[in-house]
Amino acid sequence: MKIFVDNQNDFPPVILDCPRDLEVVEEQDQPLMEVFRATDDDKSVNGVIEFSLKSAEEGEDIKEKFKITNHDKGAAATLTLMSPVDREEKSRYRFYVIAEDHGEPPKNSSCLITVYVGDINDNAPLLTSSSPDNVFVQIEEMMSMMAEIKVNAVDPDKDSQDEADVRFAIASCSCGQGIFKIDEVSGEISLYQPLDYEKMKECVLNVSGTDDGGRGLTSYIEVKVIVMDRNDNAPVFTQVIQKHFTTAPSAGDLIATLAVLDPDEQGTNEFSFEDDSAVQEDFNLEGEFKQKLMAKRTLTESSYLFLVKATNNPQGLTATDVSSCVIVWGNYLTRGLVDITIGVAEPERLVFSEPSYSASIEESSPADTFIVQVVAERADDAPASPVVYALFSPTVEAALKIDSSSGKIYVNNSELLDYEEVEQITVHVQASAVAVNESTTTGEEEVNLVGFATVVVDLVNLNDNEPYFTSDYNQISIHEGSYSQQNPVVVQDIQVEDADQRSDSLALSIVSMEPASDPPVFQFRHHLLTAVGELDREKVPAYVLTVRVTDSAAEKSQNIHSTDKELTITVLDVNDNPATFDNFPSTKSVLEDEKVGYVIGTYPAKDADVDATITYGVTYARKDGETTSAFIMDNDGNLILNNELDYEQRSQYVLKLKAFDGLFTNERELTVNVLDINDNSPKFEQDMYEAKIDSGIPVGTRFVQVHASDKDSGLFGKVTYSIIADESNAFKINSTSGEIYPSSSLQKTNENSMTFVTVKAKDGGDPALEATVRVNIKIIDNRQADESPIILPIDPVFVDEDKALSTPKSPE
């Protein structure tokens, strides 16, 4: 009799390695996440475990995103992601893995799982401006620096405390290139050169911001720059102010209204006298801007000749001997000549051939270079002494000179004719002569004749300065990527200047590049060095460029200047290569008795990218990505046995080994053949056999057969039989079939004559495993010969494991 202890459910399952923090990358299909294992000390159905999921956050159905699949009769389960997740929607999931057995009542345990969602670049940055109106800013013209204008970026892919790695560029400007520049990292906008309100009143900048260090997604913002006018142009008296009165003006009479030409809208010019006390005794300036020249008293002289000044400086400025205008942070002055005569008849004058002369000359022209000739003569063509010419404005005598007899104006000092310092010079020329007139009363009478003219000389800018690079850097970098003419990326805003020209008139080009490429991978777009071709760090880690800035010449006769600079462009690595398995076998064999932790093989993946972090996984290759708990891979690429193998349950695994570098997944198929060992003993179908046999049975007649099976394969599973004990020494067994037969005549010794044999079953292993069974044989007389040999099984008796033993009733 055997007594079986009935198992009760008195132990809950225990989940191993709990709790756990996991990570999954958003917007990517990652079927394998994690394998869970649990143990239960109970046996039979009470030890069968089933895994399930339960959200740790109220109101959330975690089963919409995750599922858990049971394996190996509940010994393990695989957590998988059902659909891609979005970090911007939810950055963390918290739930429980529940392990519950099948007992009555069932027992369970839970494991808290936190899944963090890793970010990918799937959102373009959000751009804003630092100006109060966000996209509107006012700047005074002629300012070399701007009030702080900065484009800010927020990247939805980054956490709030993380700084957005955005690169800025000016994609377009309505005023042309080479005027504004932007710091690609800080987003601060500044000027290459001052703005001129008279040439441009507003500029619209289209600023781009590209995340992921300039290689990701791009957004745009429009920034409007309004140029504010300021007084940056000198007022100009276009001609001499000449007035004749037949009768002497009295106190309070208007002599003239002073006016100048000023292109500035903000220029409100105020007039004043040159420091001459005598003039101020006779004249006064009135009006809002002192523009009305008034008689202060009755004028007694026959002629007046004096200078007036126009300035926007209320306090007035002291004249200098450098030029005809003085700049004091936007305040300018210029001088005009006032010629007033009084008498019955207008006095005779010397008249210039033109009231105002215009001429131009190249800057820095050498001394004695002819500029223009002025000519004056009597209006009535009457005889007079030769005309003598002089420059009336003493402020420009250092730069120009005039031949007193011919009226020819020449360069006096070429160093003062620098276009970069002054673009225009205005002077007044006085012509004088003596005429002899016939008088009816006095006979001949000498008369002093004078005349005045204005000469405006424009300086012609020459290309007399070399262009130059304003930045001293020699190394820049860009991330590798697939760029093109349609999808370029700015590598660097190359800043250049030239004293002769605006920077937008300077041309940038690539003179040479090592290694060369055709078509070129880099190209200048205005001042922006852009990548327009494929950059692969694994093929070319760096390029050496010779870039050239070339100015332009207004005239073909002028020289063109250029300056070269060597730049090294380092190609920075991005994750653009998958991890690959090298020297990968198609099959691998492992003995079924290898212990958990056994390394089946090492299959490290290689990644051409720098500092690639590779994680490994393994799934069944032919079960729709279902994971297997029998094998795992560590971070070194070792394929490790995670569960015990049993050839008799499964002899082959077709696996899919995966290498994941954070973006790309590479897979290779590996067949693992489980090799059988002799780990199973033969097992008889019955615990004991019984048979009846007639005492007169002929020798060699088979009357009973025993059978043992062995789960092992091949020779290990081949069973042979032998009798190792024979009470009557009268029986033999067929070693292959297990059939027992008498080897000699049988004799019945009493009414219930009984005997037995012990049969051994042995497999083909080395060493061999074996099992034994007892065969009870009852020998009967001829009366019972018609009864066939029988086998009587033993009836089992069951008791609960926690109950005391008692004597069971005999089976009927």
Coordinates of C-alpha atoms in Angstrom, one line a residue, residues 470-696:
T470 CA 36.2 89.0 -38.0
S471 CA 36.4 85.7 -36.1
D472 CA 39.6 84.0 -35.2
Y473 CA 38.2 80.5 -34.9
N474 CA 39.8 77.8 -37.2
Q475 CA 37.7 74.8 -36.1
I476 CA 34.0 74.3 -36.4
S477 CA 31.8 71.2 -36.2
I478 CA 28.6 69.7 -37.6
H479 CA 26.7 66.5 -36.9
E480 CA 26.8 63.9 -39.7
G481 CA 23.6 63.5 -41.7
S482 CA 21.9 63.4 -45.1
Y483 CA 21.9 67.0 -46.2
S484 CA 21.1 68.2 -49.7
Q485 CA 20.4 71.4 -51.8
Q486 CA 16.8 71.1 -50.8
N487 CA 17.6 70.2 -47.2
P488 CA 20.7 72.2 -46.2
V489 CA 21.9 72.9 -42.7
V490 CA 23.9 75.9 -41.6
V491 CA 27.4 75.0 -40.4
Q492 CA 28.6 78.5 -39.5
D493 CA 27.8 82.1 -40.1
I494 CA 31.2 83.3 -41.5
Q495 CA 31.6 86.9 -40.4
V496 CA 33.6 89.1 -42.7
E497 CA 34.1 92.9 -43.1
D498 CA 35.7 95.4 -45.4
A499 CA 36.3 99.1 -44.6
D500 CA 35.3 99.9 -48.2
Q501 CA 32.1 98.0 -48.5
R502 CA 29.1 96.6 -46.8
S503 CA 29.7 93.0 -45.8
D504 CA 26.7 91.9 -47.9
S505 CA 28.8 92.9 -51.0
L506 CA 31.6 90.6 -50.1
A507 CA 31.6 87.2 -51.7
L508 CA 32.6 84.0 -49.9
S509 CA 33.8 80.9 -51.6
I510 CA 35.5 77.5 -51.0
V511 CA 38.8 77.5 -52.7
S512 CA 39.8 73.9 -51.8
M513 CA 38.6 71.0 -49.6
E514 CA 40.4 68.0 -48.4
P515 CA 39.2 65.4 -49.0
A516 CA 37.5 66.6 -52.1
S517 CA 34.0 65.5 -53.0
D518 CA 31.9 65.7 -56.1
P519 CA 29.3 67.0 -55.8
P520 CA 30.6 69.2 -53.0
V521 CA 29.2 68.6 -49.5
F522 CA 29.7 72.2 -48.4
Q523 CA 28.6 75.4 -50.1
F524 CA 28.3 79.1 -49.2
R525 CA 24.9 80.7 -49.3
H526 CA 25.7 84.4 -48.8
H527 CA 27.8 84.4 -45.6
L528 CA 26.4 81.1 -44.4
L529 CA 28.6 78.0 -44.8
T530 CA 26.1 75.2 -45.3
A531 CA 26.2 71.5 -45.7
V532 CA 24.5 70.3 -48.9
G533 CA 25.7 66.8 -49.2
E534 CA 26.0 63.5 -47.3
L535 CA 28.2 63.7 -44.2
D536 CA 29.2 60.3 -42.8
R537 CA 31.6 60.4 -39.9
E538 CA 32.4 56.8 -40.3
K539 CA 33.8 57.5 -43.8
V540 CA 35.2 61.1 -43.4
P541 CA 35.6 62.3 -39.8
A542 CA 36.9 65.8 -40.8
Y543 CA 37.3 68.2 -43.7
V544 CA 39.9 70.9 -44.2
L545 CA 38.5 73.9 -46.2
T546 CA 40.3 76.9 -47.5
V547 CA 37.6 79.6 -47.7
R548 CA 38.1 83.0 -49.4
V549 CA 36.4 86.3 -49.0
T550 CA 36.6 88.6 -52.0
D551 CA 35.5 92.2 -52.3
S552 CA 34.0 93.8 -55.4
A553 CA 35.1 96.8 -57.4
A554 CA 32.8 99.6 -58.6
E555 CA 35.0 100.1 -61.6
K556 CA 36.7 97.5 -63.7
S557 CA 40.0 99.5 -63.3
Q558 CA 39.9 99.0 -59.6
N559 CA 41.7 96.2 -57.9
I560 CA 39.9 93.3 -56.3
H561 CA 41.2 92.0 -53.0
S562 CA 40.7 88.7 -51.3
T563 CA 41.8 87.0 -48.1
D564 CA 42.0 83.2 -47.4
K565 CA 41.3 81.3 -44.2
E566 CA 41.7 77.6 -43.4
L567 CA 38.8 75.9 -41.6
T568 CA 38.7 72.4 -40.1
I569 CA 35.2 71.0 -40.0
T570 CA 34.9 68.1 -37.6
V571 CA 32.0 65.8 -38.4
L572 CA 30.3 64.8 -35.1
D573 CA 28.8 61.4 -34.6
V574 CA 25.1 60.7 -34.5
N575 CA 23.4 57.3 -34.1
D576 CA 22.9 56.5 -37.7
N577 CA 24.4 52.9 -37.8
P578 CA 22.7 49.8 -36.4
A579 CA 24.6 47.4 -34.2
T580 CA 25.6 44.4 -36.3
F581 CA 26.6 40.8 -35.3
D582 CA 29.8 39.5 -36.7
N583 CA 30.9 35.9 -37.0
F584 CA 27.5 34.7 -36.2
P585 CA 26.8 30.9 -36.3
S586 CA 23.5 29.5 -37.5
T587 CA 23.4 26.8 -34.9
K588 CA 24.6 26.1 -31.4
S589 CA 24.3 22.9 -29.3
V590 CA 24.0 22.7 -25.5
L591 CA 23.7 19.7 -23.2
E592 CA 20.4 19.5 -21.4
D593 CA 22.0 19.2 -18.0
E594 CA 23.9 22.5 -18.2
K595 CA 23.3 24.7 -15.2
V596 CA 21.4 28.0 -15.2
G597 CA 23.9 30.7 -15.9
Y598 CA 25.8 28.6 -18.4
V599 CA 27.1 30.8 -21.3
I600 CA 26.0 29.2 -24.5
G601 CA 27.9 31.6 -26.7
T602 CA 29.2 35.2 -26.8
Y603 CA 27.7 37.2 -29.7
P604 CA 28.8 40.8 -29.2
A605 CA 27.4 43.3 -31.7
K606 CA 29.5 46.1 -33.1
D607 CA 28.4 49.6 -33.8
A608 CA 30.3 52.0 -36.0
D609 CA 28.9 55.0 -34.0
V610 CA 31.0 56.5 -31.2
D611 CA 30.2 55.5 -27.7
A612 CA 27.2 53.4 -28.8
T613 CA 25.3 51.7 -25.9
I614 CA 24.0 48.4 -27.0
T615 CA 21.3 46.4 -25.2
Y616 CA 20.5 42.8 -26.1
G617 CA 17.4 40.7 -26.1
V618 CA 16.2 37.3 -27.3
T619 CA 12.8 36.1 -28.5
Y620 CA 11.5 33.0 -30.2
A621 CA 12.0 33.5 -34.0
R622 CA 8.8 31.8 -35.1
K623 CA 6.2 32.8 -32.5
D624 CA 5.5 36.4 -33.4
G625 CA 8.1 37.9 -31.1
E626 CA 7.1 35.9 -28.1
T627 CA 9.8 36.1 -25.5
T628 CA 11.5 33.1 -24.0
S629 CA 12.5 32.9 -20.4
A630 CA 14.9 29.9 -21.1
F631 CA 17.6 32.3 -22.5
I632 CA 18.7 35.8 -21.7
M633 CA 21.5 38.0 -23.1
D634 CA 23.6 40.2 -20.9
N635 CA 25.2 43.6 -21.8
D636 CA 28.3 41.8 -23.1
G637 CA 26.4 39.8 -25.7
N638 CA 26.5 36.6 -23.8
L639 CA 23.7 34.2 -24.5
I640 CA 23.0 32.7 -21.1
L641 CA 20.9 29.8 -20.0
N642 CA 18.2 31.2 -17.7
N643 CA 16.1 28.1 -17.1
E644 CA 16.9 24.4 -16.9
L645 CA 16.6 22.5 -20.2
D646 CA 14.9 19.2 -20.7
Y647 CA 15.6 17.4 -24.0
E648 CA 12.5 15.3 -23.4
Q649 CA 10.3 18.4 -23.3
R650 CA 11.9 20.4 -26.0
S651 CA 14.9 19.5 -28.1
Q652 CA 15.3 22.7 -30.2
Y653 CA 14.9 26.4 -29.9
V654 CA 14.9 28.8 -32.8
L655 CA 15.9 32.1 -31.3
K656 CA 16.0 35.7 -32.6
L657 CA 18.9 37.6 -31.0
K658 CA 18.5 41.3 -31.0
A659 CA 20.9 44.2 -30.6
F660 CA 19.4 47.6 -29.9
D661 CA 21.5 50.8 -29.8
G662 CA 18.7 53.1 -28.7
L663 CA 17.4 53.7 -32.2
F664 CA 18.1 50.8 -34.5
T665 CA 17.5 47.1 -33.9
N666 CA 19.4 44.4 -35.6
E667 CA 18.3 40.7 -35.5
R668 CA 20.0 37.4 -36.2
E669 CA 18.5 33.9 -36.0
L670 CA 20.1 31.2 -34.0
T671 CA 19.0 27.6 -33.7
V672 CA 19.9 26.1 -30.3
N673 CA 19.9 22.3 -30.3
V674 CA 19.4 20.6 -26.9
L675 CA 21.6 17.6 -26.6
D676 CA 20.2 14.6 -24.8
I677 CA 22.0 13.1 -21.8
N678 CA 21.1 9.9 -19.9
D679 CA 19.1 11.7 -17.2
N680 CA 16.0 9.4 -17.1
S681 CA 15.9 6.0 -15.6
P682 CA 13.6 3.4 -17.1
K683 CA 10.2 3.4 -15.5
F684 CA 7.9 0.4 -15.3
E685 CA 4.2 0.9 -16.2
Q686 CA 3.2 -0.7 -12.9
D687 CA 4.7 -0.7 -9.4
M688 CA 4.3 -4.5 -9.2
Y689 CA 3.1 -7.2 -11.4
E690 CA 1.0 -10.4 -10.5
A691 CA 0.4 -13.4 -12.7
K692 CA -1.3 -16.9 -12.5
I693 CA 0.3 -19.8 -14.3
D694 CA -0.7 -23.5 -14.6
S695 CA 1.8 -25.9 -13.2
G696 CA 1.7 -27.9 -16.4

